[in-house]
Coordinates of C-alpha atoms and ligand atoms in Angstrom, one line a residue:
M715 CA 179.2 122.9 -32.2
E716 CA 175.6 123.0 -31.2
K717 CA 174.9 123.8 -27.6
R718 CA 173.7 120.9 -25.6
K719 CA 170.0 121.0 -24.8
I720 CA 168.5 119.3 -21.8
L721 CA 164.8 118.9 -22.4
V722 CA 162.2 118.1 -19.7
T723 CA 162.1 114.5 -20.9
R724 CA 163.9 112.1 -23.2
P725 CA 162.1 109.0 -24.4
Q726 CA 163.4 105.6 -23.4
L727 CA 163.8 103.1 -26.3
P728 CA 164.2 99.3 -26.2
P729 CA 167.5 97.9 -27.4
L730 CA 167.5 98.0 -31.2
N731 CA 169.1 94.6 -31.5
E732 CA 166.1 93.1 -29.7
F733 CA 163.6 95.0 -31.9
I734 CA 165.1 93.9 -35.3
P735 CA 164.1 90.2 -35.0
L736 CA 160.6 91.2 -34.2
L737 CA 160.5 93.5 -37.2
A738 CA 161.8 90.6 -39.3
D739 CA 159.0 88.4 -38.0
I740 CA 156.4 91.1 -38.9
W741 CA 158.0 91.5 -42.4
D742 CA 157.6 87.7 -42.9
S743 CA 154.0 87.6 -41.7
R744 CA 152.8 90.7 -43.6
W745 CA 150.3 91.2 -40.8
L746 CA 150.7 94.9 -39.9
T747 CA 147.6 95.9 -38.0
N748 CA 144.0 94.8 -37.1
N749 CA 144.4 92.8 -33.9
G750 CA 147.5 90.9 -35.0
K751 CA 149.6 88.5 -32.9
Y752 CA 151.8 91.2 -31.2
H753 CA 148.7 93.3 -30.5
Q754 CA 147.0 90.4 -28.7
E755 CA 150.2 89.5 -26.9
F756 CA 150.8 93.0 -25.8
E757 CA 147.3 93.4 -24.4
K758 CA 147.7 90.3 -22.3
A759 CA 151.2 91.2 -21.2
L760 CA 150.0 94.6 -20.1
A761 CA 147.0 93.3 -18.2
N762 CA 149.3 90.8 -16.5
Y763 CA 152.0 93.4 -15.6
L764 CA 149.6 96.0 -14.4
G765 CA 147.3 93.6 -12.5
V766 CA 144.1 94.7 -14.3
P767 CA 141.4 92.6 -15.9
Y768 CA 141.4 93.9 -19.5
V769 CA 143.5 96.2 -21.6
V770 CA 142.2 97.6 -24.9
L771 CA 145.1 99.1 -27.0
F772 CA 144.6 102.4 -28.9
A773 CA 146.5 104.5 -31.4
N774 CA 146.9 107.2 -28.8
G775 CA 145.5 108.4 -25.4
T776 CA 143.2 111.1 -26.9
L777 CA 141.3 108.6 -29.1
A778 CA 141.1 106.3 -26.1
L779 CA 139.5 109.1 -24.1
M780 CA 137.0 109.9 -26.9
A781 CA 136.1 106.2 -27.3
A782 CA 135.7 105.7 -23.6
L783 CA 133.1 108.5 -23.5
Q784 CA 131.3 106.9 -26.5
C785 CA 131.4 103.5 -24.9
L786 CA 129.6 104.6 -21.8
R787 CA 127.2 106.9 -23.9
I788 CA 128.2 109.9 -21.8
K789 CA 126.4 113.1 -22.7
G790 CA 125.2 116.3 -21.2
E791 CA 127.6 117.7 -18.6
V792 CA 130.8 116.2 -17.3
I793 CA 132.7 117.4 -14.3
T794 CA 136.5 117.7 -14.9
T795 CA 139.6 119.6 -14.0
P796 CA 141.1 122.7 -15.6
Y797 CA 144.6 121.6 -14.5
S798 CA 145.5 119.0 -17.1
F799 CA 146.6 118.6 -20.7
V800 CA 144.1 120.0 -23.2
A801 CA 143.3 116.5 -24.5
T802 CA 141.2 115.8 -21.4
T803 CA 138.7 118.5 -22.1
H804 CA 139.0 118.2 -25.9
S805 CA 137.7 114.7 -25.7
L806 CA 134.5 116.0 -24.2
W807 CA 134.2 118.8 -26.8
W808 CA 134.6 116.2 -29.6
N809 CA 131.7 114.3 -28.1
H810 CA 129.5 117.4 -27.8
I811 CA 129.6 117.2 -24.0
K812 CA 129.7 120.3 -21.9
P813 CA 132.8 120.4 -19.6
V814 CA 132.1 121.7 -16.1
F815 CA 135.4 122.7 -14.4
V816 CA 135.9 122.2 -10.7
D817 CA 138.9 123.5 -8.8
I818 CA 141.8 121.3 -7.6
E819 CA 143.2 120.6 -4.2
P820 CA 146.7 122.1 -3.6
D821 CA 148.4 119.0 -2.1
Y822 CA 148.6 116.9 -5.3
C823 CA 146.9 119.2 -7.8
N824 CA 144.0 116.8 -8.4
L825 CA 140.3 117.5 -8.7
D826 CA 139.0 118.5 -5.3
P827 CA 136.3 116.0 -4.3
E828 CA 134.9 118.5 -1.7
R829 CA 134.0 120.8 -4.6
I830 CA 132.4 118.2 -6.9
E831 CA 129.0 118.0 -5.3
A832 CA 128.2 121.7 -5.8
A833 CA 128.8 121.4 -9.5
I834 CA 126.4 118.5 -10.1
T835 CA 123.2 119.4 -12.0
P836 CA 120.4 117.2 -13.6
A837 CA 122.5 117.2 -16.8
T838 CA 125.6 115.7 -15.1
T839 CA 126.4 112.2 -16.3
A840 CA 130.0 111.6 -15.4
I841 CA 133.2 112.7 -13.6
L842 CA 136.5 112.9 -15.6
P843 CA 139.3 113.4 -13.1
V844 CA 143.0 113.2 -13.9
H845 CA 145.7 111.5 -11.8
V846 CA 148.0 114.5 -12.2
Y847 CA 151.7 113.7 -12.3
G848 CA 150.7 110.1 -11.6
N849 CA 149.5 110.9 -8.0
P850 CA 146.2 109.1 -7.4
C851 CA 143.1 111.2 -7.0
E852 CA 140.9 110.7 -3.9
V853 CA 139.4 107.7 -5.6
D854 CA 137.1 106.5 -2.7
K855 CA 135.5 109.9 -2.2
I856 CA 135.0 110.3 -5.9
Q857 CA 133.4 106.9 -6.2
D858 CA 131.1 107.6 -3.2
L859 CA 129.8 110.7 -4.9
A860 CA 129.4 108.9 -8.3
D861 CA 127.4 106.1 -6.6
Y862 CA 125.2 108.5 -4.7
Y863 CA 124.3 110.6 -7.8
G864 CA 124.4 107.8 -10.3
L865 CA 127.4 109.1 -12.3
K866 CA 130.1 107.3 -14.3
V867 CA 133.8 107.8 -13.5
I868 CA 136.4 107.9 -16.2
Y869 CA 139.9 108.5 -15.1
D870 CA 142.4 110.2 -17.4
A871 CA 145.3 108.2 -16.1
A872 CA 147.7 109.3 -18.9
H873 CA 150.4 109.9 -16.2
A874 CA 149.6 107.0 -14.0
F875 CA 151.1 103.9 -15.8
G876 CA 152.5 101.5 -13.3
V877 CA 151.2 103.4 -10.2
R878 CA 149.7 101.2 -7.5
L879 CA 147.5 102.3 -4.6
K880 CA 147.4 100.0 -1.6
G881 CA 149.1 97.3 -3.6
S882 CA 146.6 97.4 -6.5
S883 CA 146.9 99.3 -9.8
V884 CA 145.3 102.7 -9.6
L885 CA 143.9 101.8 -13.1
N886 CA 141.4 99.5 -11.4
Y887 CA 139.4 102.4 -10.1
G888 CA 136.4 104.1 -11.8
D889 CA 134.4 102.6 -14.7
L890 CA 137.2 103.1 -17.2
S891 CA 140.8 104.4 -17.0
I892 CA 142.8 105.8 -19.9
V893 CA 146.6 105.7 -20.3
S894 CA 148.8 107.3 -22.9
F895 CA 151.9 105.7 -24.4
H896 CA 153.1 108.9 -26.1
A897 CA 156.8 109.4 -26.6
T898 CA 156.9 111.9 -23.7
K899 CA 155.2 109.6 -21.2
V900 CA 156.8 107.3 -18.6
F901 CA 156.1 104.3 -20.8
N902 CA 156.0 104.8 -24.5
T903 CA 155.1 103.0 -27.7
I904 CA 156.1 106.1 -29.8
E905 CA 152.4 107.0 -30.0
G906 CA 149.8 104.9 -28.3
G907 CA 147.4 104.5 -25.5
A908 CA 144.9 102.1 -23.8
I909 CA 141.7 101.8 -21.9
I910 CA 141.5 99.6 -18.8
C911 CA 138.1 98.0 -18.3
H912 CA 136.6 95.5 -15.9
D913 CA 134.6 93.1 -18.0
I914 CA 134.8 91.3 -21.3
K915 CA 131.5 92.8 -22.7
T916 CA 133.0 96.3 -22.3
K917 CA 136.3 95.2 -23.9
K918 CA 134.4 93.9 -26.9
R919 CA 132.4 97.1 -27.3
L920 CA 135.7 99.1 -27.2
D921 CA 137.2 96.7 -29.7
Y922 CA 134.3 97.5 -32.1
L923 CA 134.5 101.2 -31.4
K924 CA 138.2 101.5 -32.3
N925 CA 137.6 99.6 -35.5
F926 CA 134.8 101.6 -37.2
G927 CA 132.2 99.8 -35.2
I928 CA 132.8 96.6 -37.2
A929 CA 131.6 93.5 -35.4
N930 CA 131.9 91.1 -38.3
E931 CA 132.1 91.1 -42.1
T932 CA 128.5 92.3 -42.5
T933 CA 127.7 94.0 -39.2
V934 CA 128.6 97.5 -38.1
V935 CA 127.2 98.0 -34.6
A936 CA 128.2 101.6 -33.8
P937 CA 129.6 104.7 -35.4
G938 CA 133.2 103.7 -34.5
I939 CA 136.4 105.4 -35.4
N940 CA 139.8 104.1 -36.5
A941 CA 142.0 104.1 -33.4
K942 CA 143.9 100.8 -33.7
M943 CA 147.5 100.3 -32.6
N944 CA 149.7 98.7 -35.3
E945 CA 151.9 95.6 -35.0
L946 CA 155.2 97.5 -35.0
Q947 CA 154.2 99.5 -32.0
A948 CA 152.8 96.5 -30.2
A949 CA 156.0 94.6 -30.6
Y950 CA 158.0 97.6 -29.5
G951 CA 155.7 97.9 -26.5
L952 CA 156.3 94.3 -25.5
L953 CA 160.1 95.1 -25.3
Q954 CA 159.5 98.3 -23.4
L955 CA 157.6 96.3 -20.8
K956 CA 160.6 94.1 -20.1
Y957 CA 162.7 97.2 -19.1
F958 CA 160.0 99.2 -17.3
D959 CA 161.1 98.4 -13.7
T960 CA 164.6 99.6 -14.5
V961 CA 163.2 102.8 -15.9
I962 CA 161.3 103.4 -12.6
D963 CA 164.5 102.8 -10.6
G964 CA 166.4 105.4 -12.7
R965 CA 163.6 107.9 -12.3
K966 CA 163.4 107.4 -8.6
H967 CA 167.1 108.0 -8.2
I968 CA 166.9 111.4 -10.0
T969 CA 163.8 112.4 -8.0
E970 CA 165.5 111.7 -4.7
K971 CA 168.5 113.7 -5.8
Y972 CA 166.4 116.7 -6.7
K973 CA 164.5 116.5 -3.4
Q974 CA 167.7 116.4 -1.4
G975 CA 169.2 119.3 -3.3
L976 CA 166.0 121.5 -3.1
E977 CA 164.7 120.8 0.4
N978 CA 166.1 123.9 2.1
I979 CA 165.6 126.4 -0.6
P980 CA 163.0 129.1 0.5
G981 CA 160.0 129.4 -1.8
V982 CA 160.6 126.1 -3.6
R983 CA 158.1 123.4 -2.9
Y984 CA 157.8 119.9 -4.3
L985 CA 155.1 117.2 -3.7
D986 CA 155.2 114.8 -0.9
E987 CA 155.3 111.2 -1.9
P988 CA 151.7 110.1 -1.3
Q989 CA 151.0 107.4 1.3
E990 CA 150.2 103.8 0.4
V991 CA 151.3 104.5 -3.2
D992 CA 154.0 102.8 -5.4
Y993 CA 154.8 105.8 -7.5
N994 CA 156.1 105.9 -11.1
Y995 CA 158.2 109.1 -10.8
S996 CA 156.7 110.3 -14.0
Y997 CA 157.4 114.0 -13.4
F998 CA 159.3 116.3 -11.0
P999 CA 157.1 119.3 -10.6
I1000 CA 158.2 122.2 -8.3
F1001 CA 156.2 125.2 -7.3
I1002 CA 157.8 128.6 -6.9
D1003 CA 156.4 130.9 -4.3
E1004 CA 157.6 134.3 -5.6
S1005 CA 157.3 136.1 -2.3
E1006 CA 159.7 133.7 -0.6
F1007 CA 161.9 132.8 -3.5
G1008 CA 162.3 136.5 -4.5
R1009 CA 162.0 135.7 -8.2
S1010 CA 159.2 134.5 -10.3
R1011 CA 158.6 131.1 -11.8
D1012 CA 159.1 132.6 -15.3
D1013 CA 162.4 134.1 -14.1
L1014 CA 163.5 130.6 -13.2
F1015 CA 162.2 129.2 -16.5
E1016 CA 164.2 131.7 -18.5
E1017 CA 167.4 131.3 -16.3
L1018 CA 167.4 127.6 -16.9
K1019 CA 167.0 128.2 -20.7
K1020 CA 170.2 130.3 -20.6
H1021 CA 172.0 127.1 -19.5
G1022 CA 170.3 125.0 -22.2
I1023 CA 167.9 123.5 -19.8
Y1024 CA 164.3 123.4 -20.8
G1025 CA 161.7 122.9 -18.0
R1026 CA 158.0 122.8 -18.8
R1027 CA 155.3 124.9 -17.3
Y1028 CA 153.0 121.9 -17.2
F1029 CA 150.1 122.9 -16.7
Y1030 CA 150.1 126.5 -17.7
P1031 CA 147.8 128.1 -18.8
L1032 CA 144.8 126.3 -17.5
I1033 CA 142.5 124.5 -20.0
S1034 CA 139.8 126.9 -18.9
E1035 CA 141.8 129.9 -20.1
F1036 CA 141.9 128.7 -23.8
P1037 CA 139.4 130.4 -26.2
T1038 CA 137.3 127.3 -26.7
Y1039 CA 136.5 127.1 -23.0
R1040 CA 137.0 130.5 -21.4
G1041 CA 133.4 131.6 -22.0
L1042 CA 132.0 128.7 -19.9
P1043 CA 130.4 129.7 -16.6
S1044 CA 132.6 127.2 -14.8
A1045 CA 135.8 128.7 -16.2
K1046 CA 135.7 131.4 -13.5
G1047 CA 136.8 131.2 -9.9
L1048 CA 139.2 128.4 -10.2
D1049 CA 141.5 130.1 -7.8
I1050 CA 143.8 127.3 -6.6
A1051 CA 144.3 125.9 -10.1
F1052 CA 145.1 129.4 -11.3
E1053 CA 147.6 130.1 -8.6
V1054 CA 149.3 126.7 -9.0
S1055 CA 149.6 127.2 -12.8
R1056 CA 151.6 130.4 -12.1
Q1057 CA 153.9 128.6 -9.8
I1058 CA 154.6 125.3 -11.6
I1059 CA 157.6 124.2 -13.5
C1060 CA 158.5 120.6 -14.2
L1061 CA 162.2 119.9 -14.1
P1062 CA 164.0 117.5 -16.5
L1063 CA 163.5 113.9 -15.5
Y1064 CA 164.5 110.7 -17.3
P1065 CA 166.4 107.7 -16.2
D1066 CA 169.7 108.5 -18.0
L1067 CA 169.8 112.2 -17.0
A1068 CA 173.3 112.7 -15.7
D1069 CA 173.8 113.4 -12.0
E1070 CA 176.0 116.4 -12.9
I1071 CA 173.1 118.0 -14.8
V1072 CA 170.8 117.5 -11.8
D1073 CA 173.5 119.1 -9.6
L1074 CA 173.7 122.0 -12.1
I1075 CA 170.0 122.6 -12.1
I1076 CA 169.9 122.6 -8.3
S1077 CA 172.8 125.1 -8.1
I1078 CA 171.1 127.4 -10.7
I1079 CA 167.9 127.4 -8.5
S1080 CA 169.7 127.9 -5.2
E1081 CA 171.8 130.8 -6.7
M1082 CA 168.6 132.5 -7.9
V1083 CA 167.0 132.9 -4.5
Q1084 CA 166.7 136.5 -3.3
V1085 CA 165.9 136.6 0.3
D1086 CA 164.7 140.0 1.5
S1087 CA 167.2 140.8 4.3
N1088 CA 164.7 143.1 6.0
K1089 CA 162.4 140.3 6.5
V1090 CA 162.6 138.0 9.5
P1091 CA 164.2 134.8 8.3
V1092 CA 161.5 132.5 7.1
K1093 CA 161.3 129.1 8.5
V1094 CA 161.7 126.8 5.6
L1095 CA 158.6 124.6 5.2
K1096 CA 159.0 121.5 3.2
T1097 CA 155.4 121.0 2.2
Y1098 CA 152.8 123.2 0.8
K1099 CA 150.3 121.5 3.2
E1100 CA 152.0 123.3 6.1
K1101 CA 152.1 126.7 4.5
R1102 CA 149.3 126.6 2.1
K1103 CA 147.5 129.8 1.3
F1104 CA 144.3 128.3 0.3
P1105 CA 142.4 126.9 3.3
K1106 CA 139.9 124.3 2.1
E1107 CA 136.3 125.3 2.3
K1108 CA 134.5 124.1 5.3
Ligands
PLP478 C1 149.4 113.0 -22.9 C2 148.1 113.2 -22.3 C3 146.9 112.9 -22.9 C4 146.9 112.6 -24.4 O1 147.5 111.4 -24.7 P1 148.1 111.2 -26.2 O2 148.5 109.8 -26.2 O3 149.2 112.2 -26.4 O4 146.9 111.4 -27.2 C5 145.7 113.1 -22.3 N1 145.7 113.5 -21.0 C6 146.8 113.8 -20.3 C7 146.6 114.3 -18.9 C8 148.0 113.7 -20.9 O5 149.1 114.1 -20.2

């Protein structure tokens, strides 16, 4: 018998019996892609559910990022974070834009707004922050800087589907926001993504850009790409939306169980739930402080694997460490991001993860701790804020 494997995530699928009639309808209509009826319906349903003005569907989040940069004619230099999935920076590279990495803040691992200003040059045209793990960036500070220096703001909100800040979707901030509907994300259409924009003119331009730049039968207005979502995925997405609230409830339950079990383990930190935020519980990252935990993050990663449990070191290494980017001047001195990337491990999290598995993971972690008996017992601090090693620059 094959050993059971618990992966960091497990995609949620809509009920098959509800999908089959939609497939039958698509079979009858023979309309498979190119802004079909399910595509139109899904865009409207998403805008309505999220509480945003316009949604433009894409084949995936990466193409959405690339098209967003094209749409706003971003060029020169763009300020971004090294602590993300590679697609964030790759989208700049594909547009011949120079990434300028700025360090993160340690509380939520997002781009540190206090450090952005020092990285602005005459070539800077935009800021590309990421709402890491779905926790909102400091959106007001970022917007103030952007307004002051005349920069665009594009959020990589790949993790932030469904997150609300002060009662409004976090996707309403910035000039554009990009979400991903990849199978591993909190909301999936197998592959897929979208751009959230604020006006119909921008939506139209994005519609052209994702369809080769075609405006009508005889007019091509821009060098667009093919990045359209098909009808099968749009229909599947409509069903997913019906069940999304239940998905969040399930994720919240697992998250709370983890927090309860881990709260008194020395050297293990998790993120505080941010204030004024309705969170989507998209990930459960923990940070291992080797000096307190007595073992390294990689020791824990390997130990879990021995039990068939596969955490993910998300994000490690930093984007700025990869060959394409490591030669950039801004790839150096990203001390907080570097340290965090050596401490991070995301634990398995999905709605139907069994409570017994969560208990098992907690017991594996608590049994690994090696407290140095010569040391004065350490007061267990729950948040990194209280014990952080990286004081913010004055
Ligand atoms: C998943 C992800 C992307 C890419 O989205 P795809 O739909 O997989 O192309 C971009 N940025 C971040 C932060 C992601 O996690």
